[in-house]
mmCIF file of C-alpha atoms in Angstrom:
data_model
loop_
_atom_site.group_PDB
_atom_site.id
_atom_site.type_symbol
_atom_site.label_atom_id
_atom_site.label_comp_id
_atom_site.label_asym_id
_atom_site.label_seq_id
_atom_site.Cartn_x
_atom_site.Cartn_y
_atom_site.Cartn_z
ATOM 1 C CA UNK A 1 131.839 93.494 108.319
ATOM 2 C CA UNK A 2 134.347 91.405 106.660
ATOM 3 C CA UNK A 3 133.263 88.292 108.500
ATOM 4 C CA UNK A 4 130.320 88.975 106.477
ATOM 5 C CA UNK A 5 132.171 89.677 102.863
ATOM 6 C CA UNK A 6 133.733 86.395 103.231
ATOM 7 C CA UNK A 7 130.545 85.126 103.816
ATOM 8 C CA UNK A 8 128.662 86.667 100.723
ATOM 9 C CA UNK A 9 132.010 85.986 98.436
ATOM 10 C CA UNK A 10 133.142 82.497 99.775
ATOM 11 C CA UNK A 11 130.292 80.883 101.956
ATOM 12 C CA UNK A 12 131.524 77.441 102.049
ATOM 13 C CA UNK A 13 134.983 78.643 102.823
ATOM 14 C CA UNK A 14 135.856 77.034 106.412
ATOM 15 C CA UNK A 15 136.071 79.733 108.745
ATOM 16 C CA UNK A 16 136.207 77.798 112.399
ATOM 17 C CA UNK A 17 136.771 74.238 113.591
ATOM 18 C CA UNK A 18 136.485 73.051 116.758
ATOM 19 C CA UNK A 19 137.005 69.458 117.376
ATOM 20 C CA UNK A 20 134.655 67.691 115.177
ATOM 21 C CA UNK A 21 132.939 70.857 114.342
ATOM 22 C CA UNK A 22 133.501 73.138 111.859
ATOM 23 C CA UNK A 23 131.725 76.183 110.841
ATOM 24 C CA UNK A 24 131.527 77.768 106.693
ATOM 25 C CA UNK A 25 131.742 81.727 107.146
ATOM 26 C CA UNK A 26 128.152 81.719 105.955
ATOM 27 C CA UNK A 27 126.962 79.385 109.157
ATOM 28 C CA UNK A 28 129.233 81.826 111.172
ATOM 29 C CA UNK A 29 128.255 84.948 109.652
ATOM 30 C CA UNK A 30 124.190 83.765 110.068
ATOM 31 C CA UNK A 31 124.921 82.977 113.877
ATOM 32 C CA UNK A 32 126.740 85.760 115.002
ATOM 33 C CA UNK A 33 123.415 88.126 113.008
ATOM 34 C CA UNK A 34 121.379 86.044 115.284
ATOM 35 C CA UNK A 35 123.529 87.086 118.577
ATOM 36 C CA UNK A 36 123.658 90.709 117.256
ATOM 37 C CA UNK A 37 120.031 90.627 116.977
ATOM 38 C CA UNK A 38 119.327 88.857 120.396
ATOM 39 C CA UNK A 39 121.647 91.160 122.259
ATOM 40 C CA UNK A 40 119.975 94.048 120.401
ATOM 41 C CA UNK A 41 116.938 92.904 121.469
ATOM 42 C CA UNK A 42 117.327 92.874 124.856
ATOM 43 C CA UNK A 43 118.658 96.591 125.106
ATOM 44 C CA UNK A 44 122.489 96.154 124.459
ATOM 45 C CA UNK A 45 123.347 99.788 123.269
ATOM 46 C CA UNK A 46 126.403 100.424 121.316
ATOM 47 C CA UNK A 47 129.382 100.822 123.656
ATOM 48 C CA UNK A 48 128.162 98.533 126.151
ATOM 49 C CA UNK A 49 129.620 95.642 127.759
ATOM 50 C CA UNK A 50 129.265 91.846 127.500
ATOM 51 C CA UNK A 51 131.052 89.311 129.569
ATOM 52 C CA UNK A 52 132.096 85.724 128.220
ATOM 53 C CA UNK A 53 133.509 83.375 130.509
ATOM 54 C CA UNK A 54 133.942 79.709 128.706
ATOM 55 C CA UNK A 55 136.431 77.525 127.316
ATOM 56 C CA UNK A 56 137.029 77.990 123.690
ATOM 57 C CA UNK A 57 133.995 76.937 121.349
ATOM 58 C CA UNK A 58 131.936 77.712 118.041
ATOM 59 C CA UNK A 59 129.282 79.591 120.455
ATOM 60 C CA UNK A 60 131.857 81.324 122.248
ATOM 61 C CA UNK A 61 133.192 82.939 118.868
ATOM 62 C CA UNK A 62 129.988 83.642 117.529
ATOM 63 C CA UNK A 63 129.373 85.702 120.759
ATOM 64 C CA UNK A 64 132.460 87.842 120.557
ATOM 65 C CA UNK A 65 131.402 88.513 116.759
ATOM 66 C CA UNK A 66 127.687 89.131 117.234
ATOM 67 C CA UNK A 67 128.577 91.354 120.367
ATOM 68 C CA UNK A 68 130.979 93.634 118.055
ATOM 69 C CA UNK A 69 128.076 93.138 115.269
ATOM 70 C CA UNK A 70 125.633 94.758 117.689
ATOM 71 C CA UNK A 71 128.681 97.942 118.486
ATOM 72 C CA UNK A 72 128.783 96.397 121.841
ATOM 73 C CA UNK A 73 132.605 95.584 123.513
ATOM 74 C CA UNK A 74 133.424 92.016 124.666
ATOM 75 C CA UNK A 75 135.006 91.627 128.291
ATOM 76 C CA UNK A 76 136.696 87.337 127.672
ATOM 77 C CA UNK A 77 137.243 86.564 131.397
ATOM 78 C CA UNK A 78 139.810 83.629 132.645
ATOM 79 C CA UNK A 79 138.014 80.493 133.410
ATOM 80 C CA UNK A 80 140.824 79.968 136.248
ATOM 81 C CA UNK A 81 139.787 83.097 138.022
ATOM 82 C CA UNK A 82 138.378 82.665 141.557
ATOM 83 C CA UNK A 83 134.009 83.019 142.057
ATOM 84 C CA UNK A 84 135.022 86.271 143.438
ATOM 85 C CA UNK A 85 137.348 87.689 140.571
ATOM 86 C CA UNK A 86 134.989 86.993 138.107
ATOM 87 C CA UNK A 87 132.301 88.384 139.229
ATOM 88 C CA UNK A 88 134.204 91.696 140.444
ATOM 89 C CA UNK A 89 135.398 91.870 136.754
ATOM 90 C CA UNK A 90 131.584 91.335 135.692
ATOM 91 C CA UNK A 91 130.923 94.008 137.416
ATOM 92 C CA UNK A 92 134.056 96.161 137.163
ATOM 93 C CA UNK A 93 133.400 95.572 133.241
ATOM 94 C CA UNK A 94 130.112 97.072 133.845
ATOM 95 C CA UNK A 95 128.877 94.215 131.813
ATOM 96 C CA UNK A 96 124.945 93.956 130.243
ATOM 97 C CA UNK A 97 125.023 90.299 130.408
ATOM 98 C CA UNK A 98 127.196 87.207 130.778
ATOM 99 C CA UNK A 99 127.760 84.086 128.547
ATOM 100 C CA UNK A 100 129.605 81.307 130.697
ATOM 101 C CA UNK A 101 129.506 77.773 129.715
ATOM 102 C CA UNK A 102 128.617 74.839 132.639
ATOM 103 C CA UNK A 103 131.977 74.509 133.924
ATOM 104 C CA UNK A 104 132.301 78.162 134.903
ATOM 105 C CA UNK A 105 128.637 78.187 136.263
ATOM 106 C CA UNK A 106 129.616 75.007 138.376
ATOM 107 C CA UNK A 107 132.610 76.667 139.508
ATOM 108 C CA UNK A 108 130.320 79.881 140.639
ATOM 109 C CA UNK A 109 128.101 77.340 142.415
ATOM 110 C CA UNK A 110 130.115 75.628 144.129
ATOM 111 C CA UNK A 111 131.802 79.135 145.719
ATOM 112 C CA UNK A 112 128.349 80.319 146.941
ATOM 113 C CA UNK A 113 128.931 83.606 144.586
ATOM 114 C CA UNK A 114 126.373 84.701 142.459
ATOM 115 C CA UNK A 115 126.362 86.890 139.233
ATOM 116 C CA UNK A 116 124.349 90.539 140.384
ATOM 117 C CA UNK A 117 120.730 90.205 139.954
ATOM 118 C CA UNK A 118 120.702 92.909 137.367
ATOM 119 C CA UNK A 119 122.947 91.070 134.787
ATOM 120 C CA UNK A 120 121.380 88.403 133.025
ATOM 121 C CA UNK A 121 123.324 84.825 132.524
ATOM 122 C CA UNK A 122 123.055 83.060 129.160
ATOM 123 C CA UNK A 123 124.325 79.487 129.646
ATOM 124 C CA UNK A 124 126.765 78.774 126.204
ATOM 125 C CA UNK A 125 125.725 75.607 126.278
ATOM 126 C CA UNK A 126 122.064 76.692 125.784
ATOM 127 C CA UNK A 127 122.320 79.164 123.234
ATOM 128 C CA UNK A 128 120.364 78.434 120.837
ATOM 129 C CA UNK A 129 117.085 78.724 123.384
ATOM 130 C CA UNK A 130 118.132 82.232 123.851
ATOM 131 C CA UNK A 131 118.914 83.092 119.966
ATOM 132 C CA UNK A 132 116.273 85.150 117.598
ATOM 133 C CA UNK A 133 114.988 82.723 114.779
ATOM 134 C CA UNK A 134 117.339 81.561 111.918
ATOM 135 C CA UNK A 135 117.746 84.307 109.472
ATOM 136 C CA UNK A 136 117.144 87.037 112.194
ATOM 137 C CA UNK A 137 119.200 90.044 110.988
ATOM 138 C CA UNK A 138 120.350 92.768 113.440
ATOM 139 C CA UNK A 139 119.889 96.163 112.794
ATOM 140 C CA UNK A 140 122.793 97.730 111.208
ATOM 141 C CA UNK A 141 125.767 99.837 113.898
ATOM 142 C CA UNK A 142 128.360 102.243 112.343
ATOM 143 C CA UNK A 143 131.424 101.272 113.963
ATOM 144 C CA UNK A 144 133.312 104.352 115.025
ATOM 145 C CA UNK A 145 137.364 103.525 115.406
ATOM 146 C CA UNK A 146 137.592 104.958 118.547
ATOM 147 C CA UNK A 147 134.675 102.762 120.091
ATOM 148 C CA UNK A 148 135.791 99.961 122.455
ATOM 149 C CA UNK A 149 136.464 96.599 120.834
ATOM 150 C CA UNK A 150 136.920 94.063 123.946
ATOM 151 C CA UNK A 151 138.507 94.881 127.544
ATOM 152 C CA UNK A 152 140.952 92.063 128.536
ATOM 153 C CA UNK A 153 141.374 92.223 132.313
ATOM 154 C CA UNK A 154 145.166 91.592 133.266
ATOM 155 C CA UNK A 155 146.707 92.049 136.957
ATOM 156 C CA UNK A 156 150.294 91.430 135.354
ATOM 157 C CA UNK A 157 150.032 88.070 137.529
ATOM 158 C CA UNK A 158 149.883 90.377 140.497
ATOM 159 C CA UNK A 159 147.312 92.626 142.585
ATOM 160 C CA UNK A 160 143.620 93.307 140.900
ATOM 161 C CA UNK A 161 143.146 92.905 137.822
ATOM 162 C CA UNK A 162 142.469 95.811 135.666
ATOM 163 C CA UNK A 163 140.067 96.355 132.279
ATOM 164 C CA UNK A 164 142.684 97.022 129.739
ATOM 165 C CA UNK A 165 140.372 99.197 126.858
ATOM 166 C CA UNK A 166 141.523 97.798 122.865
ATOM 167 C CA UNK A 167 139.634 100.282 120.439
ATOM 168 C CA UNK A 168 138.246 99.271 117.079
ATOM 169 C CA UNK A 169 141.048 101.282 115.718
ATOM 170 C CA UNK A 170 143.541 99.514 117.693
ATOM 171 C CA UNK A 171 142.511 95.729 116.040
ATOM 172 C CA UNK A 172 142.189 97.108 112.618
ATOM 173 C CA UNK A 173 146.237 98.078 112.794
ATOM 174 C CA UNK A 174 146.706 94.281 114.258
ATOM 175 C CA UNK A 175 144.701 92.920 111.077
ATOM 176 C CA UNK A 176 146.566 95.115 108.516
ATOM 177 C CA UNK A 177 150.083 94.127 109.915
ATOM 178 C CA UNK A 178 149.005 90.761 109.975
ATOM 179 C CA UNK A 179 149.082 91.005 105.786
ATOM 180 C CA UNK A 180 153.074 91.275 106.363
ATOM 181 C CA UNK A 181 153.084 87.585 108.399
ATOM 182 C CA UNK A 182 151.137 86.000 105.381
ATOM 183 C CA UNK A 183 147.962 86.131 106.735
ATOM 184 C CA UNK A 184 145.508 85.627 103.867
ATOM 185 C CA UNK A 185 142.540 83.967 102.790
ATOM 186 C CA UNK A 186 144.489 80.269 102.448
ATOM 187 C CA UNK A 187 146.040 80.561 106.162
ATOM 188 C CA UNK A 188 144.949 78.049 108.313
ATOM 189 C CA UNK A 189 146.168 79.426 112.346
ATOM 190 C CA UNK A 190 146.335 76.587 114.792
ATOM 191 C CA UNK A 191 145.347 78.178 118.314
ATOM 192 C CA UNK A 192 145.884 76.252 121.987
ATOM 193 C CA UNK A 193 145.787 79.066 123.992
ATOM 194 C CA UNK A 194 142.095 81.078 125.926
ATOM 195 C CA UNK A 195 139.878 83.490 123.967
ATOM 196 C CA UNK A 196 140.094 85.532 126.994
ATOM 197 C CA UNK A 197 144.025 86.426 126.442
ATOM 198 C CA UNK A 198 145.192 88.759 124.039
ATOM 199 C CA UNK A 199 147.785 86.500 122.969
ATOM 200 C CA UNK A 200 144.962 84.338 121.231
ATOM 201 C CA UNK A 201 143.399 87.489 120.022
ATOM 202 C CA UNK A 202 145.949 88.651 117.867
ATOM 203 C CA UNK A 203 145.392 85.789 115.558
ATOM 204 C CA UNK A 204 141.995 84.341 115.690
ATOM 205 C CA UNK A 205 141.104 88.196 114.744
ATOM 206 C CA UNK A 206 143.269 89.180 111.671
ATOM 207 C CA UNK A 207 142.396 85.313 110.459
ATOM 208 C CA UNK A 208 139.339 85.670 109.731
ATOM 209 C CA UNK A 209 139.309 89.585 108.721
ATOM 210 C CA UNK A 210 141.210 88.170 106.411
ATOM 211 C CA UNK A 211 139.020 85.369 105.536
ATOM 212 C CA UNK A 212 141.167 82.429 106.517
ATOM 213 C CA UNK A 213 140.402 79.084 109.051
ATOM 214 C CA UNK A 214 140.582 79.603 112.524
ATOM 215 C CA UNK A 215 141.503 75.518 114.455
ATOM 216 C CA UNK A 216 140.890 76.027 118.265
ATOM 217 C CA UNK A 217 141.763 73.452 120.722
ATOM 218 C CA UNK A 218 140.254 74.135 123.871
ATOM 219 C CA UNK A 219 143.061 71.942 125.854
ATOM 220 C CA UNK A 220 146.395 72.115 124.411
ATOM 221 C CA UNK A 221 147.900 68.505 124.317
ATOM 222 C CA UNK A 222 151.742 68.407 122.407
ATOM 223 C CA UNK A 223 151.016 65.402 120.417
ATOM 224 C CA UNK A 224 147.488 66.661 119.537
ATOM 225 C CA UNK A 225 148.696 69.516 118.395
ATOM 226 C CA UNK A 226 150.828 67.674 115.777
ATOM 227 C CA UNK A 227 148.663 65.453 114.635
ATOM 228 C CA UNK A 228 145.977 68.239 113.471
ATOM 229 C CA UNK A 229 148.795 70.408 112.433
ATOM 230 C CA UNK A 230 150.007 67.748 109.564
ATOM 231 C CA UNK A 231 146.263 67.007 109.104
ATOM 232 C CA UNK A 232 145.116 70.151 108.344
ATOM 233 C CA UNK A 233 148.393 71.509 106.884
ATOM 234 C CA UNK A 234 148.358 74.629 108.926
ATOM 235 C CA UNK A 235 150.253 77.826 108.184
ATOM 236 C CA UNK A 236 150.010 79.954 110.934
ATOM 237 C CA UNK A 237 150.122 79.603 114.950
ATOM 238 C CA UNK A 238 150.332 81.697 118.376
ATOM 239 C CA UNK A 239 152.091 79.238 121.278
ATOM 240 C CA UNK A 240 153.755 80.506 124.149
ATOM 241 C CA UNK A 241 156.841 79.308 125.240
ATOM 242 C CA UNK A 242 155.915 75.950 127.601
ATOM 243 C CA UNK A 243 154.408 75.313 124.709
ATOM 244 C CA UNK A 244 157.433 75.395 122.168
ATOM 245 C CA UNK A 245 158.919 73.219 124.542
ATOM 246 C CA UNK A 246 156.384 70.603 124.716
ATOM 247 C CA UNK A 247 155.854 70.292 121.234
ATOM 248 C CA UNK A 248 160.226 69.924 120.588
ATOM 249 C CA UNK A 249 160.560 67.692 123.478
ATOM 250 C CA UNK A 250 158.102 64.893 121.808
ATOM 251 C CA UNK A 251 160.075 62.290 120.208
ATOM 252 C CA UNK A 252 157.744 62.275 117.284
ATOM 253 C CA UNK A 253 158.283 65.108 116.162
ATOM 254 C CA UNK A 254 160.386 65.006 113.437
ATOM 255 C CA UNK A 255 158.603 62.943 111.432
ATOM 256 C CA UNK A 256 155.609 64.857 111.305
ATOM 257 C CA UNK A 257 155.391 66.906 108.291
ATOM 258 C CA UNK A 258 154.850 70.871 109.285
ATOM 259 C CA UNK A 259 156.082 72.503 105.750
ATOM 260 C CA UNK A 260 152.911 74.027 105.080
ATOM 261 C CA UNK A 261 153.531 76.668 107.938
ATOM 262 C CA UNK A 262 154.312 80.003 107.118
ATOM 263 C CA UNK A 263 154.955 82.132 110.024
ATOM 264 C CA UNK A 264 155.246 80.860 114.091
ATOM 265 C CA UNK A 265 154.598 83.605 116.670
ATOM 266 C CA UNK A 266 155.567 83.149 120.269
ATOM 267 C CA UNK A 267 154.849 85.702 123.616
ATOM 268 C CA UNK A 268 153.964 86.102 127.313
ATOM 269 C CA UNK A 269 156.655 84.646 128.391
ATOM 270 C CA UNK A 270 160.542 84.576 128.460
ATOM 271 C CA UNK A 271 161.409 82.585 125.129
ATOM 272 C CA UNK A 272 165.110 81.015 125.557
ATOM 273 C CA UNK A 273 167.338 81.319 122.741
ATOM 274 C CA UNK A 274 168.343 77.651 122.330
ATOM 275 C CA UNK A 275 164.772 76.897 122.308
ATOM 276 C CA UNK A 276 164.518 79.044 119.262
ATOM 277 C CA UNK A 277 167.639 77.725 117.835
ATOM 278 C CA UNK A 278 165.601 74.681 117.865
ATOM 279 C CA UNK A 279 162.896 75.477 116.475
ATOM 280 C CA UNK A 280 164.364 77.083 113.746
ATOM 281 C CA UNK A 281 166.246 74.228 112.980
ATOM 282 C CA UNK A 282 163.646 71.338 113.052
ATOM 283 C CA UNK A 283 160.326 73.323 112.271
ATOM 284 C CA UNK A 284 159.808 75.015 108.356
ATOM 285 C CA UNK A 285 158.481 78.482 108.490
ATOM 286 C CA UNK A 286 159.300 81.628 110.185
ATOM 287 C CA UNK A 287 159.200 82.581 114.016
ATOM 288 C CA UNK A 288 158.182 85.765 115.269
ATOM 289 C CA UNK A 289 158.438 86.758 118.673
ATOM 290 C CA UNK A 290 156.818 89.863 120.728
ATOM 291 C CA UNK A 291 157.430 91.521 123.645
ATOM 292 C CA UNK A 292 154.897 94.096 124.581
ATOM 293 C CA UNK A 293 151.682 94.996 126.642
ATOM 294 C CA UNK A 294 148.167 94.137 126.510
ATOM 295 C CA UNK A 295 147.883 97.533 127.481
ATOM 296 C CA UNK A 296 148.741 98.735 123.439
ATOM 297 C CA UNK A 297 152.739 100.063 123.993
ATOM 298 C CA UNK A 298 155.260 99.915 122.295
ATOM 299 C CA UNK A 299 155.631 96.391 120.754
ATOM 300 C CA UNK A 300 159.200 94.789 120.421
ATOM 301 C CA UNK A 301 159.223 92.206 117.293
ATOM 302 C CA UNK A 302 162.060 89.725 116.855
ATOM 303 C CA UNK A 303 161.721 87.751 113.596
ATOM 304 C CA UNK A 304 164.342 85.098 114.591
ATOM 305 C CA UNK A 305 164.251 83.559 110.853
ATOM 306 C CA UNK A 306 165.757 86.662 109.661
ATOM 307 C CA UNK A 307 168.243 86.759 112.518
ATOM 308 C CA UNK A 308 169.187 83.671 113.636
ATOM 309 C CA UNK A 309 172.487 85.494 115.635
ATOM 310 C CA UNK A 310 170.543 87.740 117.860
ATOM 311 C CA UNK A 311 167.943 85.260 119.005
#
C-alpha cells in the first residue's frame, strides 16, 4: 500500500536500481499490480506461499511486492543451497509456485532434482511471458497484521533448515523504527547482501515504505561498492562484517567522498571493535550494530557513534 502512495504522490521518484536499471515507483508499483494479478489469477489465495530463488534483480523485487499485493507470503531461498535443500524448503514452505532465475534452474539441472510436479516454475528471466497485460490491476486483499509476511528458512549454519514465520505486524514495527535511523523519502540504502536473508530485508523494506531508493548489487565487489556509493551519494547501508573489512582495507578509500551517509548498520556476524574504531574514524555517518534472531527475539542495538567506549 505505500509502495503504491509513493507511486500516486511521487511517480518519477527512483524507487530501485539495479545496475544500469532503474525503476520510478510508478514502473514498480504497475509491475508488482501485474504479479498480484497473475498470481491471483492462477489461484494464489491469501496466506499462501510463493518461493523465489534468484540473485537480486528488478523482477525479483517486483515478485516479493506483487506476492504481498496479492496477501500471499514470500519464502526468498539461498541460491547456494544444494538441489536437494531447495526443493525440501519448496516444499517444506508449502509453496504455490516458484520464481528462480537460470542460474538456479541450471543448478537444479545439473543435480538431477526436480521441482514437484504440482508447483509450477516461472523462469525470472521470462517474466514478462507469464505477466497479465500492462495496466492489469489485482483485485484488492485486506492485509490482516497477523497474516504471514515472508518465511526466511535459517538452519543457524547447522542441521535443517527451518521456515522462520515474520508477520505483517512484525515488518510494520521494522519500518516505523526505521524513522529513528533517518530513513525517509531522500535516503538512498546501498545493499550487497541476498534478498533471501533477513539482514537485506530490514532495509530494502522500511526504504521504500518510506518512499526512498533502494541500489542492489547482486555481487558485492569493495571497490564497486565505493564507486556507486560517491556516485549516488548514498545515505543508508546494511554490510556485514567481511564486508566492513573489505571496504577499509582498500587503499582508495579515503579519498572517496561518503558524507552523504547517514546511518551504517552492520549484523550476522561477530563485528570486532577495532574494526569499528575504524570505521568510525574514516567513514561520516553513524553505525548501528544488531545482535538478534531471524526468529523475531529480543534485538540487542549498539549505536557505536553514540558510544565510541563500549564498542
Amino acid at each position: 500500500s505505500l509502495v503504491a502512495e509513493h507511486a500516486r504522490s511521487r511517480p518519477q521518484a527512483t524507487a530501485l536500481v539495479v545496475g544500469d536499471q532503474r525503476l520510478s515507483y510508478a514502473t514498480l508499483d504497475a509491475l508488482a499490480d501485474r504479479v498480484a494479478a497473475g498470481l491471483q489469477r492462477d489461484g494464489l489465495q491469501p496466506g499462501e506461499r510463493v518461493a523465489v530463488c534468484a540473485t537480486s534483480s528488478p523482477a525479483y523485487v517486483a515478485v516479493f511486492l506483487g506476492t504481498l499485493r496479492a496477501g500471499g507470503a514470500v519464502a526468498p531461498l539461498a541460491p547456494s543451497s544444494t538441489a536437494e535443500q531447495l526443493v525440501g524448503m519448496a516444499v517444506d514452505a508449502d509453496a504455490r509456485r516458484f520464481f528462480l532465475d537460470a542460474g538456479v534452474a541450471d543448478a537444479l539441472a545439473a543435480a538431477g532434482v526436480a521441482v514437484p510436479a504440482d508447483v509450477p516454475v516461472t523462469r525470472l528471466e521470462a517474466l514478462d511471458t507469464w505477466l497479465p497485460p500492462e495496466g492489469t490491476k489485482p483485485a484488492p486483499v485486506a492485509i490482516d497484521p497477523a497474516w504471514p509476511f515472508n518465511l526466511i528458512y535459517s538452519s543457524g549454519t547447522t542441521g535443517t533448515p527451518k521456515g522462520i514465520v515474520q508477520s505483517h505486524g512484525m515488518r510494520w514495527g521494522h519500518i516505523l523504527r526505521a524513522a529513528m535511523s533517518g530513513y525517509a523519502a531522500d535516503c538512498i540504502t546501498l545493499i550487497a547482501t541476498p534478498l533471501y536473508s533477513n539482514t537485506t530485508l530490514v532495509s530494502v523494506i522500511p526504504t521504500l515504505a518510506w518512499g526512498g531508493c533502494v541500489i542492489l548489487m547482486p555481487k558485492f565487489d569493495a571497490l564497486a561498492y565505493l564507486q556507486i556509493a560517491e556516485r549516488e551519494r548514498v545515505t543508508h547501508t546494511m554490510l556485514v562484517p567481511v564486508q566492513y573489512q573489505r571496504l577499509m582495507a582498500r587503499p582508495e578509500f579515503d579519498g572517496f567522498d561518503l558524507r552523504s551517509y547517514r546511518m551504517k548498520f552492520c549484523t550476522s556476524a561477530p563485528f570486532h571493535a577495532d574494526l569499528k574504531a575504524d570505521v568510525l574514524k574514516r567513514w561520516p555517518g553513524g553505525l548501528t550494530e544488531y545482535y538478534g534472531m531471524t526468529e523475531g527475539g529480543g534485538t540487542c542495538i549498539l549505536q557505536a557513534h553514540l558510544h565510541p567506549t563500549k564498542l
